Tab-separated table of C-alpha atoms in Angstrom:
chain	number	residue	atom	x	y	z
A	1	UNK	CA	132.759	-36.567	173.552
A	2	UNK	CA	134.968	-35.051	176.319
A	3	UNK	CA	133.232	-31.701	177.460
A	4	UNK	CA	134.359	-28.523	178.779
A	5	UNK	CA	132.885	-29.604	182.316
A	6	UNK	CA	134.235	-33.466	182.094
A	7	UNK	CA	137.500	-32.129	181.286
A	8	UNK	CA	137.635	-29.400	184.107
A	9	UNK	CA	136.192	-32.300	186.485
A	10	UNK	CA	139.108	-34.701	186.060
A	11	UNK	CA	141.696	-32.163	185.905
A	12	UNK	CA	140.430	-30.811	189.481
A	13	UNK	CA	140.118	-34.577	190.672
A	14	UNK	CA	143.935	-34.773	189.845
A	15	UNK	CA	144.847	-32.149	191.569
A	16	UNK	CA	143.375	-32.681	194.940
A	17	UNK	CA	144.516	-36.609	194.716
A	18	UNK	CA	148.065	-35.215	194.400
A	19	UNK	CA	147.202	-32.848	197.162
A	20	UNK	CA	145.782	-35.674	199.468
A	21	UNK	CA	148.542	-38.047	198.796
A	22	UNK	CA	151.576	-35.237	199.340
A	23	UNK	CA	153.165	-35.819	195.715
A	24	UNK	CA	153.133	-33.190	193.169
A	25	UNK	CA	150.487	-33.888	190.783
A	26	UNK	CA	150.947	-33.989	186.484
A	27	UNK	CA	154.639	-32.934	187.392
A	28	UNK	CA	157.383	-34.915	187.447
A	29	UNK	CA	159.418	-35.491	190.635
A	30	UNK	CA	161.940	-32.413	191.549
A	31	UNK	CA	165.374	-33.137	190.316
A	32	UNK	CA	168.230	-31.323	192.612
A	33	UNK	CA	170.269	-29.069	189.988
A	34	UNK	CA	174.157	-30.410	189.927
A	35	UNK	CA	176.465	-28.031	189.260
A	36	UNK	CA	178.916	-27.803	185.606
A	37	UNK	CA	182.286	-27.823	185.837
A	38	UNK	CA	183.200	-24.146	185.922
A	39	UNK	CA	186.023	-22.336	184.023
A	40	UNK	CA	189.055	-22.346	186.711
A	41	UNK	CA	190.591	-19.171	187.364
A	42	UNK	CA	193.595	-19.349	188.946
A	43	UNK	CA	195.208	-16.209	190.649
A	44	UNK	CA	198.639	-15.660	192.644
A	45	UNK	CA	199.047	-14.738	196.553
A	46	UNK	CA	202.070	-13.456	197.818
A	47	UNK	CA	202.757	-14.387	201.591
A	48	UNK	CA	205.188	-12.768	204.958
A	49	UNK	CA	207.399	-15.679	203.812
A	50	UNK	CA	207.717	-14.478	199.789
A	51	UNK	CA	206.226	-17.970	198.703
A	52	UNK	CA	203.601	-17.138	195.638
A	53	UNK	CA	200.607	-19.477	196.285
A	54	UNK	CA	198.511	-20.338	194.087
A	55	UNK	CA	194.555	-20.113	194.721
A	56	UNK	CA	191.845	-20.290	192.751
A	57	UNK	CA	188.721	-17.696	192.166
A	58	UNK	CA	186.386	-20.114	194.948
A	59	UNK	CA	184.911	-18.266	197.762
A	60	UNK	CA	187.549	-17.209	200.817
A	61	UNK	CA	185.122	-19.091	203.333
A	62	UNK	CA	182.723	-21.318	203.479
A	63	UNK	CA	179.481	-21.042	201.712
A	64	UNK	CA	175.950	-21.769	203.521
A	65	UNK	CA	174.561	-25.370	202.454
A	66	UNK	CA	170.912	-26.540	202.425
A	67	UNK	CA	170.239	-28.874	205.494
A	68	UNK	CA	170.567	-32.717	204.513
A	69	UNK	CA	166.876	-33.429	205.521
A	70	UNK	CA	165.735	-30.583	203.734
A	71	UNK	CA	167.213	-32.007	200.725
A	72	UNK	CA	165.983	-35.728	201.165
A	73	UNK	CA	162.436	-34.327	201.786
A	74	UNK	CA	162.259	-32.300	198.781
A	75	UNK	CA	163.913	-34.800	196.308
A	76	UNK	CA	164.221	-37.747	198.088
A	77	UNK	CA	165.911	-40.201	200.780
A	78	UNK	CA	169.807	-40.693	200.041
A	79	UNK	CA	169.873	-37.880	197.427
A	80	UNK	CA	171.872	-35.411	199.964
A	81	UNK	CA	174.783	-38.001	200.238
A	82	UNK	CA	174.853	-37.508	196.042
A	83	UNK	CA	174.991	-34.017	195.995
A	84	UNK	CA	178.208	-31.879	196.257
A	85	UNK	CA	178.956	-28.884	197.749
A	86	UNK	CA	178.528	-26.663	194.899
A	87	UNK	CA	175.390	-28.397	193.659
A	88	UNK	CA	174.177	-26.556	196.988
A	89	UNK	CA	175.446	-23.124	196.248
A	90	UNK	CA	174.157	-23.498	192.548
A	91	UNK	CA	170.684	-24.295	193.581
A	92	UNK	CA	170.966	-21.132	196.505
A	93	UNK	CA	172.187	-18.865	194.059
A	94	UNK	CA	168.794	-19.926	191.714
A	95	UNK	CA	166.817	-18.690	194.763
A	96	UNK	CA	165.233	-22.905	194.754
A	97	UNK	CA	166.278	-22.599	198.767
A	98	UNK	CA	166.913	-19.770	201.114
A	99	UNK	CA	166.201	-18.911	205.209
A	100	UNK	CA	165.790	-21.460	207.564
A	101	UNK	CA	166.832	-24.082	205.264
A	102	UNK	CA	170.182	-23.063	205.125
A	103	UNK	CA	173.137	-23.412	207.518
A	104	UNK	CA	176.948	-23.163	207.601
A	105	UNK	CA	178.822	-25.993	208.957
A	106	UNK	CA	180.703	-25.885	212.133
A	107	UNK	CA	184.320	-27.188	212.682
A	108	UNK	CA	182.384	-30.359	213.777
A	109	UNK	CA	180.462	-30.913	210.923
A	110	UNK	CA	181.969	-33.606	208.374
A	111	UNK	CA	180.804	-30.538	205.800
A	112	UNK	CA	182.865	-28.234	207.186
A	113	UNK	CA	186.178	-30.958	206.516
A	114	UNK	CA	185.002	-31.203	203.019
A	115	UNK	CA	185.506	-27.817	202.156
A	116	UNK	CA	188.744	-27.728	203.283
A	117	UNK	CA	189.840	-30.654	201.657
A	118	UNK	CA	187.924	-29.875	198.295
A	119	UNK	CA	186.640	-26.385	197.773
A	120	UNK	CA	189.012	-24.052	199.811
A	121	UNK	CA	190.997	-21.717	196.969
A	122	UNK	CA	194.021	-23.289	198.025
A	123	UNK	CA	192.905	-26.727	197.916
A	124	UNK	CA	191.016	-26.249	194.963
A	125	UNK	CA	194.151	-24.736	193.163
A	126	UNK	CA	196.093	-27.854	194.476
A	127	UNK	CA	194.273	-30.583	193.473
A	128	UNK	CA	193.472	-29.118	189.450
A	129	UNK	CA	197.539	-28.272	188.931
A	130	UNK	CA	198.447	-31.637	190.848
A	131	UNK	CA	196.627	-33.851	187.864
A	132	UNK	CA	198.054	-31.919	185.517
A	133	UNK	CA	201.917	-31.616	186.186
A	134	UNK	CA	202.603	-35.455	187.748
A	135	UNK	CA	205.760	-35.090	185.819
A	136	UNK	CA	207.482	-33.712	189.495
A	137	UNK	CA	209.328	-35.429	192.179
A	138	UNK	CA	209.010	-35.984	195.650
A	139	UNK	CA	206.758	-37.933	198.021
A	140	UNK	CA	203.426	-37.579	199.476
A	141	UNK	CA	203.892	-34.355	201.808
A	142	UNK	CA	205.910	-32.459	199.330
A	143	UNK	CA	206.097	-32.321	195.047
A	144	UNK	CA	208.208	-30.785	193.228
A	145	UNK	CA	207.895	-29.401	189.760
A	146	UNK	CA	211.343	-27.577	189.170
A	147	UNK	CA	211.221	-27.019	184.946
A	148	UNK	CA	208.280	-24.649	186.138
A	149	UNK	CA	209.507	-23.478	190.022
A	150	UNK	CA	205.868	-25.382	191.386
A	151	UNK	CA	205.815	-26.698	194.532
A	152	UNK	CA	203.128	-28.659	195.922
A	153	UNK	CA	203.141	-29.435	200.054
A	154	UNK	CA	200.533	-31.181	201.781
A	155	UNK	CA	200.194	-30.865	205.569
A	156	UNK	CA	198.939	-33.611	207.441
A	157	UNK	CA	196.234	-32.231	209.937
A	158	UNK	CA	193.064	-31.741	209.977
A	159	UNK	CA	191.056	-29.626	208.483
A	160	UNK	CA	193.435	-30.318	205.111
A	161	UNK	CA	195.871	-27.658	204.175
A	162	UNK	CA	197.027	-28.123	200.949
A	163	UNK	CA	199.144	-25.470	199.170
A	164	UNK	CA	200.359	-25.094	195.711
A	165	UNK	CA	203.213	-22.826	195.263
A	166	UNK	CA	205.418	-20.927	192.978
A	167	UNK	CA	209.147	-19.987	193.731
A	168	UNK	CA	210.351	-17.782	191.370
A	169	UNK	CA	208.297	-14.417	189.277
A	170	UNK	CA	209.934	-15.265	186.577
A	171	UNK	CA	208.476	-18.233	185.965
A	172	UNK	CA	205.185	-17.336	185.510
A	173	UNK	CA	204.453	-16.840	182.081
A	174	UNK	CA	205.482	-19.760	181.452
A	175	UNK	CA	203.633	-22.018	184.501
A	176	UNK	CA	200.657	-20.186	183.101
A	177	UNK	CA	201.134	-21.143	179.226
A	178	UNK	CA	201.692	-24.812	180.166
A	179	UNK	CA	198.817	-24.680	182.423
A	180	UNK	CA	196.545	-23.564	179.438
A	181	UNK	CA	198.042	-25.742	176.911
A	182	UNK	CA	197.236	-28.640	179.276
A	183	UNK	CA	193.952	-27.807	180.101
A	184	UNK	CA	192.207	-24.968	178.581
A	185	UNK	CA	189.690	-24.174	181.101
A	186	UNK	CA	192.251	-23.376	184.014
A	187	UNK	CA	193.694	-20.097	183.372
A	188	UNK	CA	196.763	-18.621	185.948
A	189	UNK	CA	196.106	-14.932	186.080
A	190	UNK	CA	200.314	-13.665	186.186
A	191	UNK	CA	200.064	-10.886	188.317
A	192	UNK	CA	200.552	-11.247	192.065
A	193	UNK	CA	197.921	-10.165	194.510
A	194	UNK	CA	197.597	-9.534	198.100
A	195	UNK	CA	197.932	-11.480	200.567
A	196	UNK	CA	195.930	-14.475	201.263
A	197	UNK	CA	194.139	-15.807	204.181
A	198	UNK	CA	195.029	-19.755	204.633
């Protein structure tokens, strides 16, 4: 029969071989959180030039990340290269990292290029409303959507600018119904806000 005092005697054994060894003992292994695919929000940006772009709800400027080692040494070797940018901010914003561990990327930093090209409003705008009106014309620096006045223009430098853009107020409401009936979790809020930082 297992007593009180066995049981509390194993237990307590456990727990100081998992403390000896440096893995976490009668717990499984920490799994990084991944961020879900958020609803898009989609809002418009009038510029000097009188060009609406369109930008999405994403943070102006870049976002701190959790240092690469930090991550491989908490979950694992290799599982920093898996992770995406906002699988960092999700597991920041659930207070699982904070202080030291943290750090924004520098122009130099390959993290720093991946925003541009991914999570930037403007890119992140671009690249939802590119996959879902490839009904346009044009080549790869420039796309044009004319039943719905949508532009799309790609620059070629580095860090990526890529801008979506509507040419006419008119057509708004009805950019922003096809962009709901196409996908219903982007939304195109129709009225034009200030200016916006590219």
């Amino acid at each position: 029969m297992l007593t009180r005092r066995m049981f509390l005697a194993v237990a307590a054994s456990l727990t100081a071989l998992g403390t000896m060894t440096g893995l976490p003992a009668l717990a499984r292994p920490l799994q990084p959180l991944r961020d879900t695919r958020r609803p898009l929000r989609l809002g418009l940006h009038a510029d000097p030039q009188g060009r609406l772009i369109i930008a999405s709800d994403a943070p102006p400027c870049l976002q701190p990340l959790i240092r690469p080692e930090v991550v491989d040494r908490v979950f694992g070797a290799g599982t920093n290269d898996s992770l995406t940018q906002p699988d960092h901010w999700r597991m920041i914003e659930t207070g699982m990292f904070s202080g030291e561990v943290l750090y924004t990327p520098s122009e130099q930093d390959a993290a720093f290029h991946m925003w541009h090209a991914c999570h930037k409003p403007t890119s992140e705008a671009y690249e939802a409303l590119i996959g879902l009106f490839e009904e346009g014309t044009g080549s790869f620096c420039g796309w044009r959507v004319p039943e719905f006045g949508l532009s799309f223009v790609e620059h070629p430098c580095t860090p990526r600018l890529a801008l979506a853009t509507l040419d006419r107020l008119e057509d708004i409401p009805r950019l922003a119904k096809a962009i709901t009936e196409r996908d219903d979790s982007i939304t195109l809020d129709p009225r034009p806000r200030s200016a916006l930082r590219i």
